[in-house]
Amino acid sequence: METTGPFLLLALAASIGLIILLSGRFKLHPFLAIVVSTFAFGLAAMGIGAAAGSDKPYVDDLGGTVADGFGSILMSIGLVIIFGTIIGKVLERTGAAVTLADAVLKVIGRRHPAIAMSLMGWVVSIPVFCDSGYVVLSPLQRSIARKTGKNPVVLGTALATGLYASHTFVPPTPGPIAAAGNVGIGADGLIWVILFGIPVSLVATLAGLAWALRRTGNLESALPQAEQTFEEYKAQFDRIPGLGRAVTPILVPILLMAVGSVAAFPSGDGTLVDGSLGDVLGDLGAPVNALLIGVVLALALLPVRRDAEVLTTWVGEGLSDAAVILVITGAGGAFGAVIKATPTADYIKTLIGDGSAVAGPVALVVLFALAALLKTAQGSTTAALIITSTLAQPLLPALGLDTMMGGIPIGQVLAVMAIGAGAMVVSHVNDSYFWVVTQFSGMSVSTAYRAQTAATLVQGVSALAVVLVLGVALL
């Protein structure tokens, strides 16, 4: 091990570099980039083991290991991703996302439009992809800019950063769900990712808002005046749902998962709620079941005339969005399985001894830096979340991030938060969201770099600071 360990680390570093090169430089889809790099690392590990005279190859069955890793991660988290994506698509297409935005605007008031845009973005992007959310809310941004006289760049940056924060940290958005599954957080522990993701994402949202208010007021936008008011935009939906119906598909699954987790919390010789009631609450709170209930509640928002377009096309769009996330997640699981099949983690343990050198907060910074590198190189926040969490999972014990606290997988949860913070840094020209923001806000590329790109850097660093404070206190 002492002789082959350095070569395994070099092979792993090279495979990570290959992912960055293929997806960033050559624009290969992240799924193929991960698969190619997985096989490259597996073959290298087999060669290293053979050269060292190992009795058993480091990766005994490369194809089987890849297939098992791909299937096992999808088995644990695949339906959760699909259900969450369908909920988001239905909320988007029925106008429920606009209802949520309108409610935030009424609470905050039109005297503080940037704050309203930021918070409505945070709310809407919990179930809806941030780029879709920006498209949905852009008419509101234009009409408010005209009505209040506020700089569209300020409003656009506030909206973009609010959407970006919850998209990165708070399930049921697929990215953090996949990252949680990759680091070994079971479906029953997903509620902890939500509970920690909410405050971390709110800090990131406020950081983005502060940047928008203080640093973008002098930037110019080519955004024309709004062609329609917000009320006119809402009128294009046949029958927009009320606030209660719009929030139910999001709120009910979260409450069910929270109740299920509380019921299963250890208490004495059993759990907080024992017996048949505890079993029922546990079943309802299982993320797959809770989100399926959310899907049913979302389908209740569909128009009375449920024709083929509504029942097939809308749900099909949600499945198409989920498919990309699923295949990247599966590829990430395969990469993690191959890493586990090698003694790489054991060698890292010998390097760090008792783990005091890189355990806890320092390890969180390492995960942040790796996610930031992947995000900046290849553009996709979701891909950065999935790839980094895949690489991190077999190394968490060596990094001191397998800590439990009262039944909470605190080390793994904070690892997801640190990876999410890194996956925000930074949104620039290789990120599709960057172009959505620039086009719908009327920003030039140079303006967007000073507004959107700089804001995402501030958001990621601010989120990391919160995670490090939590790490010092809880690890």
Tab-separated table of N, CA and C in Angstrom, residues 125-246:
chain	number	residue	atom	x	y	z
A	125	SER	N	-37.536	28.793	-6.205
A	125	SER	CA	-36.528	27.844	-6.687
A	125	SER	C	-36.342	26.640	-5.781
A	126	ILE	N	-37.089	26.551	-4.678
A	126	ILE	CA	-37.021	25.324	-3.874
A	126	ILE	C	-37.525	24.130	-4.681
A	127	PRO	N	-38.656	24.260	-5.394
A	127	PRO	CA	-39.070	23.133	-6.230
A	127	PRO	C	-38.716	23.299	-7.709
A	128	VAL	N	-38.432	24.525	-8.174
A	128	VAL	CA	-38.274	24.805	-9.601
A	128	VAL	C	-36.811	25.083	-9.905
A	129	PHE	N	-36.290	24.565	-11.024
A	129	PHE	CA	-34.930	24.870	-11.442
A	129	PHE	C	-34.744	26.378	-11.546
A	130	CYS	N	-33.557	26.861	-11.177
A	130	CYS	CA	-33.354	28.304	-11.118
A	130	CYS	C	-33.509	28.970	-12.479
A	131	ASP	N	-33.076	28.315	-13.552
A	131	ASP	CA	-33.220	28.946	-14.859
A	131	ASP	C	-34.687	29.028	-15.272
A	132	SER	N	-35.462	27.982	-14.997
A	132	SER	CA	-36.901	28.026	-15.278
A	132	SER	C	-37.582	29.089	-14.426
A	133	GLY	N	-37.192	29.157	-13.148
A	133	GLY	CA	-37.765	30.157	-12.267
A	133	GLY	C	-37.487	31.566	-12.741
A	134	TYR	N	-36.288	31.795	-13.289
A	134	TYR	CA	-35.954	33.134	-13.766
A	134	TYR	C	-36.809	33.496	-14.978
A	135	VAL	N	-37.010	32.539	-15.855
A	135	VAL	CA	-37.854	32.796	-17.026
A	135	VAL	C	-39.283	33.102	-16.587
A	136	VAL	N	-39.790	32.328	-15.621
A	136	VAL	CA	-41.156	32.517	-15.149
A	136	VAL	C	-41.334	33.894	-14.507
A	137	LEU	N	-40.339	34.330	-13.736
A	137	LEU	CA	-40.472	35.573	-12.977
A	137	LEU	C	-39.973	36.809	-13.721
A	138	SER	N	-39.377	36.637	-14.878
A	138	SER	CA	-38.831	37.789	-15.594
A	138	SER	C	-39.889	38.826	-15.968
A	139	PRO	N	-41.125	38.442	-16.351
A	139	PRO	CA	-42.128	39.485	-16.599
A	139	PRO	C	-42.421	40.329	-15.363
A	140	LEU	N	-42.413	39.682	-14.195
A	140	LEU	CA	-42.606	40.415	-12.955
A	140	LEU	C	-41.452	41.388	-12.730
A	141	GLN	N	-40.238	40.929	-13.004
A	141	GLN	CA	-39.071	41.801	-12.848
A	141	GLN	C	-39.192	43.038	-13.738
A	142	ARG	N	-39.635	42.848	-14.970
A	142	ARG	CA	-39.753	43.976	-15.889
A	142	ARG	C	-40.831	44.956	-15.451
A	143	SER	N	-41.968	44.436	-15.050
A	143	SER	CA	-43.067	45.323	-14.676
A	143	SER	C	-42.742	46.095	-13.396
A	144	ILE	N	-42.049	45.445	-12.439
A	144	ILE	CA	-41.668	46.136	-11.210
A	144	ILE	C	-40.610	47.195	-11.510
A	145	ALA	N	-39.683	46.881	-12.403
A	145	ALA	CA	-38.661	47.866	-12.776
A	145	ALA	C	-39.311	49.115	-13.364
A	146	ARG	N	-40.322	48.922	-14.191
A	146	ARG	CA	-41.008	50.075	-14.780
A	146	ARG	C	-41.822	50.822	-13.739
A	147	LYS	N	-42.488	50.086	-12.859
A	147	LYS	CA	-43.387	50.713	-11.899
A	147	LYS	C	-42.635	51.469	-10.810
A	148	THR	N	-41.478	50.954	-10.375
A	148	THR	CA	-40.735	51.560	-9.275
A	148	THR	C	-39.579	52.423	-9.723
A	149	GLY	N	-39.154	52.295	-10.991
A	149	GLY	CA	-38.002	53.030	-11.469
A	149	GLY	C	-36.681	52.455	-10.999
A	150	LYS	N	-36.695	51.238	-10.420
A	150	LYS	CA	-35.479	50.601	-9.924
A	150	LYS	C	-34.656	50.061	-11.091
A	151	ASN	N	-33.340	50.140	-10.970
A	151	ASN	CA	-32.436	49.644	-12.001
A	151	ASN	C	-32.705	48.156	-12.262
A	152	PRO	N	-32.981	47.757	-13.528
A	152	PRO	CA	-33.240	46.338	-13.827
A	152	PRO	C	-32.077	45.420	-13.478
A	153	VAL	N	-30.847	45.951	-13.493
A	153	VAL	CA	-29.702	45.106	-13.134
A	153	VAL	C	-29.755	44.755	-11.651
A	154	VAL	N	-30.141	45.705	-10.821
A	154	VAL	CA	-30.277	45.442	-9.390
A	154	VAL	C	-31.335	44.370	-9.150
A	155	LEU	N	-32.494	44.550	-9.770
A	155	LEU	CA	-33.582	43.588	-9.582
A	155	LEU	C	-33.216	42.229	-10.168
A	156	GLY	N	-32.579	42.243	-11.336
A	156	GLY	CA	-32.198	40.983	-11.975
A	156	GLY	C	-31.191	40.210	-11.155
A	157	THR	N	-30.204	40.904	-10.587
A	157	THR	CA	-29.196	40.235	-9.764
A	157	THR	C	-29.810	39.714	-8.471
A	158	ALA	N	-30.697	40.515	-7.866
A	158	ALA	CA	-31.369	40.073	-6.639
A	158	ALA	C	-32.202	38.817	-6.894
A	159	LEU	N	-32.940	38.819	-7.988
A	159	LEU	CA	-33.757	37.655	-8.339
A	159	LEU	C	-32.880	36.450	-8.635
A	160	ALA	N	-31.829	36.648	-9.431
A	160	ALA	CA	-30.965	35.538	-9.837
A	160	ALA	C	-30.283	34.885	-8.642
A	161	THR	N	-29.797	35.695	-7.700
A	161	THR	CA	-29.089	35.125	-6.556
A	161	THR	C	-30.042	34.439	-5.572
A	162	GLY	N	-31.272	34.966	-5.444
A	162	GLY	CA	-32.253	34.288	-4.606
A	162	GLY	C	-32.617	32.920	-5.156
A	163	LEU	N	-32.861	32.856	-6.455
A	163	LEU	CA	-33.149	31.576	-7.108
A	163	LEU	C	-31.989	30.600	-6.963
A	164	TYR	N	-30.787	31.114	-7.148
A	164	TYR	CA	-29.574	30.292	-7.175
A	164	TYR	C	-29.318	29.636	-5.820
A	165	ALA	N	-29.634	30.354	-4.728
A	165	ALA	CA	-29.298	29.861	-3.401
A	165	ALA	C	-30.117	28.634	-3.022
A	166	SER	N	-31.437	28.733	-3.118
A	166	SER	CA	-32.253	27.573	-2.737
A	166	SER	C	-32.099	26.435	-3.740
A	167	HIS	N	-31.850	26.765	-5.015
A	167	HIS	CA	-31.598	25.739	-6.028
A	167	HIS	C	-30.403	24.873	-5.650
A	168	THR	N	-29.423	25.469	-4.994
A	168	THR	CA	-28.183	24.765	-4.677
A	168	THR	C	-28.248	23.990	-3.371
A	169	PHE	N	-29.033	24.474	-2.401
A	169	PHE	CA	-28.956	23.908	-1.054
A	169	PHE	C	-30.196	23.162	-0.571
A	170	VAL	N	-31.380	23.470	-1.094
A	170	VAL	CA	-32.608	23.009	-0.442
A	170	VAL	C	-33.366	21.996	-1.304
A	171	PRO	N	-33.417	20.719	-0.907
A	171	PRO	CA	-34.321	19.781	-1.578
A	171	PRO	C	-35.761	20.253	-1.431
A	172	PRO	N	-36.664	19.924	-2.373
A	172	PRO	CA	-36.540	18.847	-3.356
A	172	PRO	C	-35.881	19.202	-4.674
A	173	THR	N	-35.129	20.318	-4.755
A	173	THR	CA	-34.327	20.534	-5.958
A	173	THR	C	-33.387	19.342	-6.139
A	174	PRO	N	-33.279	18.789	-7.354
A	174	PRO	CA	-32.548	17.522	-7.530
A	174	PRO	C	-31.076	17.553	-7.159
A	175	GLY	N	-30.377	18.688	-7.350
A	175	GLY	CA	-28.942	18.734	-7.077
A	175	GLY	C	-28.580	18.351	-5.659
A	176	PRO	N	-29.117	19.044	-4.661
A	176	PRO	CA	-28.793	18.654	-3.282
A	176	PRO	C	-29.337	17.290	-2.890
A	177	ILE	N	-30.439	16.859	-3.504
A	177	ILE	CA	-30.920	15.498	-3.239
A	177	ILE	C	-29.881	14.481	-3.693
A	178	ALA	N	-29.378	14.666	-4.908
A	178	ALA	CA	-28.383	13.733	-5.444
A	178	ALA	C	-27.108	13.764	-4.612
A	179	ALA	N	-26.669	14.955	-4.210
A	179	ALA	CA	-25.451	15.065	-3.405
A	179	ALA	C	-25.623	14.357	-2.069
A	180	ALA	N	-26.794	14.501	-1.455
A	180	ALA	CA	-27.048	13.822	-0.186
A	180	ALA	C	-26.968	12.313	-0.357
A	181	GLY	N	-27.582	11.806	-1.424
A	181	GLY	CA	-27.512	10.372	-1.673
A	181	GLY	C	-26.096	9.902	-1.934
A	182	ASN	N	-25.326	10.701	-2.643
A	182	ASN	CA	-23.958	10.313	-2.987
A	182	ASN	C	-23.053	10.212	-1.767
A	183	VAL	N	-23.237	11.092	-0.782
A	183	VAL	CA	-22.365	11.039	0.393
A	183	VAL	C	-22.845	10.027	1.423
A	184	GLY	N	-23.916	9.316	1.103
A	184	GLY	CA	-24.361	8.243	1.981
A	184	GLY	C	-25.480	8.607	2.927
A	185	ILE	N	-26.091	9.781	2.737
A	185	ILE	CA	-27.246	10.135	3.565
A	185	ILE	C	-28.452	9.389	3.010
A	186	GLY	N	-29.013	8.522	3.800
A	186	GLY	CA	-30.166	7.765	3.347
A	186	GLY	C	-31.376	8.663	3.167
A	187	ALA	N	-32.400	8.111	2.532
A	187	ALA	CA	-33.603	8.900	2.283
A	187	ALA	C	-34.202	9.422	3.584
A	188	ASP	N	-34.092	8.651	4.665
A	188	ASP	CA	-34.654	9.084	5.945
A	188	ASP	C	-33.922	10.292	6.519
A	189	GLY	N	-32.693	10.515	6.074
A	189	GLY	CA	-31.924	11.646	6.594
A	189	GLY	C	-32.025	12.891	5.747
A	190	LEU	N	-32.829	12.843	4.686
A	190	LEU	CA	-32.919	13.987	3.777
A	190	LEU	C	-33.476	15.222	4.472
A	191	ILE	N	-34.327	15.030	5.471
A	191	ILE	CA	-34.902	16.175	6.167
A	191	ILE	C	-33.815	17.032	6.798
A	192	TRP	N	-32.705	16.424	7.216
A	192	TRP	CA	-31.629	17.209	7.832
A	192	TRP	C	-30.925	18.082	6.807
A	193	VAL	N	-30.848	17.606	5.587
A	193	VAL	CA	-30.288	18.444	4.517
A	193	VAL	C	-31.185	19.663	4.296
A	194	ILE	N	-32.501	19.445	4.367
A	194	ILE	CA	-33.443	20.557	4.213
A	194	ILE	C	-33.289	21.546	5.364
A	195	LEU	N	-33.251	21.028	6.591
A	195	LEU	CA	-33.212	21.901	7.765
A	195	LEU	C	-31.914	22.691	7.857
A	196	PHE	N	-30.796	22.108	7.440
A	196	PHE	CA	-29.540	22.852	7.421
A	196	PHE	C	-29.436	23.706	6.148
A	197	GLY	N	-30.001	23.219	5.051
A	197	GLY	CA	-29.908	23.950	3.792
A	197	GLY	C	-30.668	25.262	3.808
A	198	ILE	N	-31.779	25.314	4.553
A	198	ILE	CA	-32.585	26.543	4.599
A	198	ILE	C	-31.788	27.718	5.165
A	199	PRO	N	-31.203	27.626	6.366
A	199	PRO	CA	-30.454	28.790	6.869
A	199	PRO	C	-29.207	29.112	6.056
A	200	VAL	N	-28.494	28.081	5.589
A	200	VAL	CA	-27.307	28.350	4.778
A	200	VAL	C	-27.690	29.069	3.491
A	201	SER	N	-28.763	28.620	2.853
A	201	SER	CA	-29.191	29.254	1.603
A	201	SER	C	-29.719	30.664	1.838
A	202	LEU	N	-30.339	30.904	2.996
A	202	LEU	CA	-30.819	32.252	3.295
A	202	LEU	C	-29.656	33.223	3.473
A	203	VAL	N	-28.581	32.762	4.088
A	203	VAL	CA	-27.390	33.610	4.202
A	203	VAL	C	-26.835	33.917	2.816
A	204	ALA	N	-26.774	32.894	1.954
A	204	ALA	CA	-26.298	33.112	0.587
A	204	ALA	C	-27.219	34.080	-0.163
A	205	THR	N	-28.521	33.965	0.080
A	205	THR	CA	-29.479	34.875	-0.552
A	205	THR	C	-29.246	36.312	-0.106
A	206	LEU	N	-29.060	36.516	1.184
A	206	LEU	CA	-28.821	37.860	1.699
A	206	LEU	C	-27.498	38.426	1.189
A	207	ALA	N	-26.495	37.563	1.039
A	207	ALA	CA	-25.217	38.020	0.498
A	207	ALA	C	-25.385	38.487	-0.947
A	208	GLY	N	-26.143	37.724	-1.730
A	208	GLY	CA	-26.401	38.128	-3.107
A	208	GLY	C	-27.204	39.409	-3.184
A	209	LEU	N	-28.177	39.546	-2.283
A	209	LEU	CA	-28.981	40.766	-2.244
A	209	LEU	C	-28.116	41.973	-1.886
A	210	ALA	N	-27.244	41.806	-0.904
A	210	ALA	CA	-26.368	42.909	-0.515
A	210	ALA	C	-25.474	43.348	-1.672
A	211	TRP	N	-24.970	42.372	-2.420
A	211	TRP	CA	-24.143	42.716	-3.581
A	211	TRP	C	-24.972	43.465	-4.623
A	212	ALA	N	-26.176	42.998	-4.865
A	212	ALA	CA	-27.036	43.646	-5.850
A	212	ALA	C	-27.321	45.097	-5.461
A	213	LEU	N	-27.606	45.334	-4.187
A	213	LEU	CA	-27.964	46.679	-3.742
A	213	LEU	C	-26.767	47.626	-3.708
A	214	ARG	N	-25.606	47.111	-3.349
A	214	ARG	CA	-24.448	47.972	-3.132
A	214	ARG	C	-23.544	48.108	-4.348
A	215	ARG	N	-23.542	47.116	-5.230
A	215	ARG	CA	-22.526	47.092	-6.272
A	215	ARG	C	-23.059	47.126	-7.700
A	216	THR	N	-24.359	47.050	-7.894
A	216	THR	CA	-24.875	46.984	-9.266
A	216	THR	C	-25.762	48.162	-9.646
A	217	GLY	N	-25.951	49.108	-8.729
A	217	GLY	CA	-26.851	50.223	-9.003
A	217	GLY	C	-26.389	51.124	-10.125
A	218	ASN	N	-25.091	51.147	-10.399
A	218	ASN	CA	-24.564	52.007	-11.461
A	218	ASN	C	-24.366	51.276	-12.785
A	219	LEU	N	-24.784	50.014	-12.848
A	219	LEU	CA	-24.625	49.241	-14.076
A	219	LEU	C	-25.836	49.438	-14.971
A	220	GLU	N	-25.612	49.422	-16.270
A	220	GLU	CA	-26.677	49.695	-17.226
A	220	GLU	C	-27.245	48.411	-17.809
A	221	SER	N	-28.529	48.503	-18.151
A	221	SER	CA	-29.228	47.378	-18.768
A	221	SER	C	-29.854	47.831	-20.071
A	222	ALA	N	-29.866	46.925	-21.036
A	222	ALA	CA	-30.539	47.207	-22.306
A	222	ALA	C	-31.966	46.696	-22.289
A	223	LEU	N	-32.465	46.395	-21.102
A	223	LEU	CA	-33.801	45.834	-20.970
A	223	LEU	C	-34.843	46.862	-21.383
A	224	PRO	N	-35.707	46.501	-22.350
A	224	PRO	CA	-36.770	47.438	-22.715
A	224	PRO	C	-37.828	47.500	-21.635
A	225	GLN	N	-38.673	48.501	-21.721
A	225	GLN	CA	-39.752	48.577	-20.770
A	225	GLN	C	-40.657	47.359	-20.892
A	226	ALA	N	-41.256	46.990	-19.764
A	226	ALA	CA	-42.112	45.800	-19.756
A	226	ALA	C	-43.264	45.964	-20.736
A	227	GLU	N	-43.471	44.950	-21.552
A	227	GLU	CA	-44.573	44.985	-22.500
A	227	GLU	C	-45.910	44.770	-21.807
A	228	GLN	N	-45.910	44.183	-20.610
A	228	GLN	CA	-47.144	43.885	-19.900
A	228	GLN	C	-46.917	44.008	-18.406
A	229	THR	N	-47.955	44.332	-17.696
A	229	THR	CA	-47.862	44.380	-16.250
A	229	THR	C	-47.881	42.959	-15.695
A	230	PHE	N	-47.577	42.862	-14.402
A	230	PHE	CA	-47.610	41.549	-13.767
A	230	PHE	C	-49.014	40.961	-13.814
A	231	GLU	N	-50.014	41.825	-13.631
A	231	GLU	CA	-51.396	41.357	-13.681
A	231	GLU	C	-51.741	40.824	-15.071
A	232	GLU	N	-51.260	41.488	-16.108
A	232	GLU	CA	-51.500	41.016	-17.473
A	232	GLU	C	-50.782	39.696	-17.726
A	233	TYR	N	-49.589	39.574	-17.145
A	233	TYR	CA	-48.857	38.314	-17.307
A	233	TYR	C	-49.597	37.163	-16.635
A	234	LYS	N	-50.132	37.414	-15.432
A	234	LYS	CA	-50.884	36.358	-14.736
A	234	LYS	C	-52.125	35.946	-15.526
A	235	ALA	N	-52.679	36.902	-16.264
A	235	ALA	CA	-53.916	36.625	-16.991
A	235	ALA	C	-53.724	35.617	-18.111
A	236	GLN	N	-52.477	35.350	-18.508
A	236	GLN	CA	-52.259	34.390	-19.595
A	236	GLN	C	-52.503	32.951	-19.138
A	237	PHE	N	-52.521	32.747	-17.819
A	237	PHE	CA	-52.845	31.420	-17.301
A	237	PHE	C	-54.364	31.293	-17.201
A	238	ASP	N	-54.874	30.154	-17.626
A	238	ASP	CA	-56.315	29.964	-17.664
A	238	ASP	C	-56.947	30.129	-16.288
A	239	ARG	N	-56.348	29.483	-15.301
A	239	ARG	CA	-56.932	29.511	-13.955
A	239	ARG	C	-55.804	29.361	-12.944
A	240	ILE	N	-55.238	30.489	-12.554
A	240	ILE	CA	-54.077	30.456	-11.670
A	240	ILE	C	-54.509	30.019	-10.272
A	241	PRO	N	-53.788	29.085	-9.637
A	241	PRO	CA	-54.211	28.597	-8.314
A	241	PRO	C	-53.978	29.624	-7.224
A	242	GLY	N	-54.758	29.506	-6.145
A	242	GLY	CA	-54.573	30.360	-4.989
A	242	GLY	C	-53.336	29.968	-4.204
A	243	LEU	N	-52.983	30.801	-3.231
A	243	LEU	CA	-51.750	30.579	-2.479
A	243	LEU	C	-51.777	29.250	-1.733
A	244	GLY	N	-52.895	28.921	-1.094
A	244	GLY	CA	-52.968	27.680	-0.339
A	244	GLY	C	-52.705	26.462	-1.206
A	245	ARG	N	-53.351	26.416	-2.359
A	245	ARG	CA	-53.153	25.283	-3.273
A	245	ARG	C	-51.750	25.300	-3.874
A	246	ALA	N	-51.201	26.496	-4.130
A	246	ALA	CA	-49.881	26.578	-4.758
A	246	ALA	C	-48.772	26.098	-3.832
